Tab-separated table of C-alpha atoms in Angstrom:
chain	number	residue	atom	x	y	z
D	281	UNK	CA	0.000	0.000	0.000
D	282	UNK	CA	1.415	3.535	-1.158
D	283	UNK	CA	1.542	5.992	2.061
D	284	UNK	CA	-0.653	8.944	0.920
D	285	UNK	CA	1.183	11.941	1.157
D	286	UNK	CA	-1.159	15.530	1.739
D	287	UNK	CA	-1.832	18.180	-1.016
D	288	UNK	CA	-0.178	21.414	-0.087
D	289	UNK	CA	-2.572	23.961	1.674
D	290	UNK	CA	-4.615	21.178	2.761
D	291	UNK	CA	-5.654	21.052	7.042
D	292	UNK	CA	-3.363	17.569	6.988
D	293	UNK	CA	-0.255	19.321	5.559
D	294	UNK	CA	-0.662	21.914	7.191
D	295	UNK	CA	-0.825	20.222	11.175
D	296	UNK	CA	2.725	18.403	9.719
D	297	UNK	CA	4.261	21.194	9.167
D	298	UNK	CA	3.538	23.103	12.366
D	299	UNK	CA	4.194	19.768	14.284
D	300	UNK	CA	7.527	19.448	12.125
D	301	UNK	CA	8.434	22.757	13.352
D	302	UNK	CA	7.562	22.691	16.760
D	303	UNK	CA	9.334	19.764	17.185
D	304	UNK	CA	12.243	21.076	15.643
D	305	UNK	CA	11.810	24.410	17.871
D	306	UNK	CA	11.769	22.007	20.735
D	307	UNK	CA	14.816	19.993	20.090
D	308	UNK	CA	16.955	23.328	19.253
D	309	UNK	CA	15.742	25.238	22.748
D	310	UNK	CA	16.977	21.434	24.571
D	311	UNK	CA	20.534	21.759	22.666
D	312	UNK	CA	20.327	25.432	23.107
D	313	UNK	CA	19.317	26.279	26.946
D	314	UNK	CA	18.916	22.454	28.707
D	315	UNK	CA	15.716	20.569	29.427
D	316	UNK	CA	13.777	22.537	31.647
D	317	UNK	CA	13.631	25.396	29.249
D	318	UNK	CA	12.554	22.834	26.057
D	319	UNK	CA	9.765	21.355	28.866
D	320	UNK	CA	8.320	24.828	28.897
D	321	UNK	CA	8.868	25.547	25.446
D	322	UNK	CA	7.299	22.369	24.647
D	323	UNK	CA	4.454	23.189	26.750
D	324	UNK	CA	3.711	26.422	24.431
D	325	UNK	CA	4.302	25.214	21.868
D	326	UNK	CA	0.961	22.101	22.263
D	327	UNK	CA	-0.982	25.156	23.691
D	328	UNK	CA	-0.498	27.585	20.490
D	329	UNK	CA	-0.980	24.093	18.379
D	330	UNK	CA	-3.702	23.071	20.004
D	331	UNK	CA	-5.438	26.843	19.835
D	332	UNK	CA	-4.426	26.833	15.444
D	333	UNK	CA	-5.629	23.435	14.746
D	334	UNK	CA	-8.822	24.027	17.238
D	335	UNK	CA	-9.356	27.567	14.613
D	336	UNK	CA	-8.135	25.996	11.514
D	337	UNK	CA	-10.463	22.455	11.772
D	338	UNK	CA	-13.535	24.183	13.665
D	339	UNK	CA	-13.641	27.509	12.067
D	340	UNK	CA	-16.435	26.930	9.793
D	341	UNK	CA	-18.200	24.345	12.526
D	342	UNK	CA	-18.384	27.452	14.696
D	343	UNK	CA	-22.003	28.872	13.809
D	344	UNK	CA	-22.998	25.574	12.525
D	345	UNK	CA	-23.480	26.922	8.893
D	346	UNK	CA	-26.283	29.612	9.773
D	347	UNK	CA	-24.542	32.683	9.521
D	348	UNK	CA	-25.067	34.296	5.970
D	349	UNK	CA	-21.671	35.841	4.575
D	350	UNK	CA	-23.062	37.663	1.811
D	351	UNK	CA	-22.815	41.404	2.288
D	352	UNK	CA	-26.555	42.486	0.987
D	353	UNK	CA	-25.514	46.390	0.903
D	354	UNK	CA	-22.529	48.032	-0.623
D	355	UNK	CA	-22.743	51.575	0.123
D	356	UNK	CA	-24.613	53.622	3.158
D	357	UNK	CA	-28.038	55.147	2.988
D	358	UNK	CA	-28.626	58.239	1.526
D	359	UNK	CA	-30.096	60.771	4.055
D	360	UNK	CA	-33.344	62.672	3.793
D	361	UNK	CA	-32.142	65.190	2.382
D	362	UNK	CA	-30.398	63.289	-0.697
D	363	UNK	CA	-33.520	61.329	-1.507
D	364	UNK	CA	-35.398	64.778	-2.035
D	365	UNK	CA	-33.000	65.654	-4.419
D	366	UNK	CA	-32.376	62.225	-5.964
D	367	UNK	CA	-36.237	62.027	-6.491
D	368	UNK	CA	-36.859	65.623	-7.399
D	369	UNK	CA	-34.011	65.038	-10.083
D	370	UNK	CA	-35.195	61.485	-11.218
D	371	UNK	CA	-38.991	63.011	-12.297
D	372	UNK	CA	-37.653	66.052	-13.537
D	373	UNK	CA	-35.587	67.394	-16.128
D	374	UNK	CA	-33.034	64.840	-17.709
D	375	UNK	CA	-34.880	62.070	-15.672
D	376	UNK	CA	-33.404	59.309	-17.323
D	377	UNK	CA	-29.886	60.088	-15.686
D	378	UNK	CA	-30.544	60.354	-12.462
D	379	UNK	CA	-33.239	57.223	-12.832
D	380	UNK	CA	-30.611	55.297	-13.926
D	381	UNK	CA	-27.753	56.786	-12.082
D	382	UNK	CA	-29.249	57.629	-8.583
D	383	UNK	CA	-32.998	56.673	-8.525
D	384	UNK	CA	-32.462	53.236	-9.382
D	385	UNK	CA	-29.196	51.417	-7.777
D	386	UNK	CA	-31.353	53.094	-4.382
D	387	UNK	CA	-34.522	51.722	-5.040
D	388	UNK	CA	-32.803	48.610	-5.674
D	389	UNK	CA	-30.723	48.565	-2.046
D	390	UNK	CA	-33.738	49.149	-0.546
D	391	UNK	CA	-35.664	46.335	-1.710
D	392	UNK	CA	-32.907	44.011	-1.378
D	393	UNK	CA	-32.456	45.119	2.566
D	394	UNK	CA	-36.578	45.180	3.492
D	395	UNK	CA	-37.005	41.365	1.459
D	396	UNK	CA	-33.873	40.584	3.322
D	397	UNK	CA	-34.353	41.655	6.760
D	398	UNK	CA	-38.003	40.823	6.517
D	399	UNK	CA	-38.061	37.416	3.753
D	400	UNK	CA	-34.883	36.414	4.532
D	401	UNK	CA	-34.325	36.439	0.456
D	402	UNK	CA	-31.181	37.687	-1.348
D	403	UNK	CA	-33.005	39.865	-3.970
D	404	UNK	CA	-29.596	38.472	-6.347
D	405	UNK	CA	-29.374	35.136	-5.294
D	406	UNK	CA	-32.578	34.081	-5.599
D	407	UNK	CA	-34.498	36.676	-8.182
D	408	UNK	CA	-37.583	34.313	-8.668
D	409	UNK	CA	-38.461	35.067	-5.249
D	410	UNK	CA	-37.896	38.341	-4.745
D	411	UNK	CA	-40.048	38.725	-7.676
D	412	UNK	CA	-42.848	36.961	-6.354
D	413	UNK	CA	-42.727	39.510	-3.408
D	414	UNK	CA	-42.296	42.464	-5.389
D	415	UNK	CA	-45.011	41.645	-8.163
D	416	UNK	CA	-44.647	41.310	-11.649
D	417	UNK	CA	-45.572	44.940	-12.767
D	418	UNK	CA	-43.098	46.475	-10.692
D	419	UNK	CA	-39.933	43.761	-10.866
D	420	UNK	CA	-39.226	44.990	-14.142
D	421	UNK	CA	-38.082	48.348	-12.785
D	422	UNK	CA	-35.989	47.116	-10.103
D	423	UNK	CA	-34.564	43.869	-11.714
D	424	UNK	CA	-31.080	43.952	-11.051
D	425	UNK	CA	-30.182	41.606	-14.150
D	426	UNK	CA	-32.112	43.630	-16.494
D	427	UNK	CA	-32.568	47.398	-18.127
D	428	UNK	CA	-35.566	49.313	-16.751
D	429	UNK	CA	-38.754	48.890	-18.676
D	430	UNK	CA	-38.868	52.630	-19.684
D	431	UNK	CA	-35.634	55.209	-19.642
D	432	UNK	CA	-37.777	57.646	-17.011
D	433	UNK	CA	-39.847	56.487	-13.903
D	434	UNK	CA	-42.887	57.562	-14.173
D	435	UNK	CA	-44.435	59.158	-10.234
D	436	UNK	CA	-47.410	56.590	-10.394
D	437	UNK	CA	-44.666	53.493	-10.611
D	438	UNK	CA	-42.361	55.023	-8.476
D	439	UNK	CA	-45.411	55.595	-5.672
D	440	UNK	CA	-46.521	51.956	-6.163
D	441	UNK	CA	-42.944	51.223	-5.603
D	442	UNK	CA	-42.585	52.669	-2.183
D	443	UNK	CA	-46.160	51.624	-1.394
D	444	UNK	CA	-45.018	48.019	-2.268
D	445	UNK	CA	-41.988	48.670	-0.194
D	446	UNK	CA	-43.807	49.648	2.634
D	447	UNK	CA	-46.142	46.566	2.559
D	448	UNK	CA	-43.236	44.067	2.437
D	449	UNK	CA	-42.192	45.540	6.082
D	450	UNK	CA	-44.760	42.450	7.312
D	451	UNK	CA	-44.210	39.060	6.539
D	452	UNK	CA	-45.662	37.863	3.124
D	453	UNK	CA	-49.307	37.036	3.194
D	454	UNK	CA	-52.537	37.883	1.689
D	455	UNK	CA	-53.211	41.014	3.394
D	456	UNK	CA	-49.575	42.306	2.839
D	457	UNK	CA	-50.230	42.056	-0.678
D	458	UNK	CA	-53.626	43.380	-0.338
D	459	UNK	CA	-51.984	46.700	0.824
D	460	UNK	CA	-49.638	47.245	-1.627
D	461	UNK	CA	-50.905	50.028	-4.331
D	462	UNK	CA	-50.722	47.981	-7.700
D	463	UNK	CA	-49.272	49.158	-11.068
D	464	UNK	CA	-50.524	48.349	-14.145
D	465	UNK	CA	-48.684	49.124	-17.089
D	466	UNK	CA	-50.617	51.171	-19.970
């Protein structure tokens, strides 16, 4: 039978190694400074081991899987102010800019917090979903994977947005849905 040896990087070759050189450590503080110094050096040496291989071999056993690592939102909330002016520019003059610029990428961070912290749905991971909870006439304008139904937002859509965002701050049901203002495209 052929001894197996470890693929470098892997837990096993890595516990070798820092056994090699602890040993090694070890055996040079014995030479070096007797046996009573290499008994306490030894000593540290199975405690700092024991506290790597403990981090290395439980770290991902340590929230048993449940903890999410996917950072839902990449940039901080606008204040009041700024969403004033980001909707006062978005219906306005040169709309389409700030829709797609400012409007948009907003609207979008704020669905994908409310169905997160509320669904417990990644609005990108799982888009089928989130569309379910958002409704089909209004996905299309918030669809991160695809362009915006219409260059400018028109106020009725972007009113049944926030009224739709308001109603997902309840668990999904029939009477969240039932309080959502509904679009239908013309």
């Amino acid at each position: 039978m052929k001894p197996s040896r470890s693929a470098p990087g892997s837990v096993r070759h890595s516990a070798v190694l820092l056994a090699g050189t602890g040993a090694a450590a070890v055996v040079l503080l014995a030479l070096t400074d007797g046996v009573a110094v290499a008994a306490a050096g030894l000593g540290l040496f199975t405690a700092a081991g024991l506290v790597i291989a403990r981090y290395v071999a439980g770290g991902g056993a340590q929230d048993s899987g449940y903890r999410r690592s996917v950072r839902l939102l990449g940039s901080r909330a606008p204040v009041l102010g700024e969403w004033e002016w980001i909707v006062h520019n978005a219906l306005g003059a040169n709309g389409d800019v700030h829709f797609a610029t400012s409007l948009r990428p907003q609207l979008q961070r704020l669905f994908t917090a409310r169905i997160a912290e509320r669904h417990g749905i990644d609005l990108y991971r799982t888009p089928q979903r989130a569309r379910a909870l958002v409704g089909p006439e209004l996905w299309p304008w918030i669809d991160p994977a695809e362009p915006p139904p219409a260059a400018v937002l028109p106020e009725a859509v972007l009113r049944a947005l926030l009224d739709r965002l308001e109603a997902l701050d309840t668990p999904a049901g029939p009477a969240a849905a039932d309080r959502a203002t509904t679009y239908r495209p013309q």
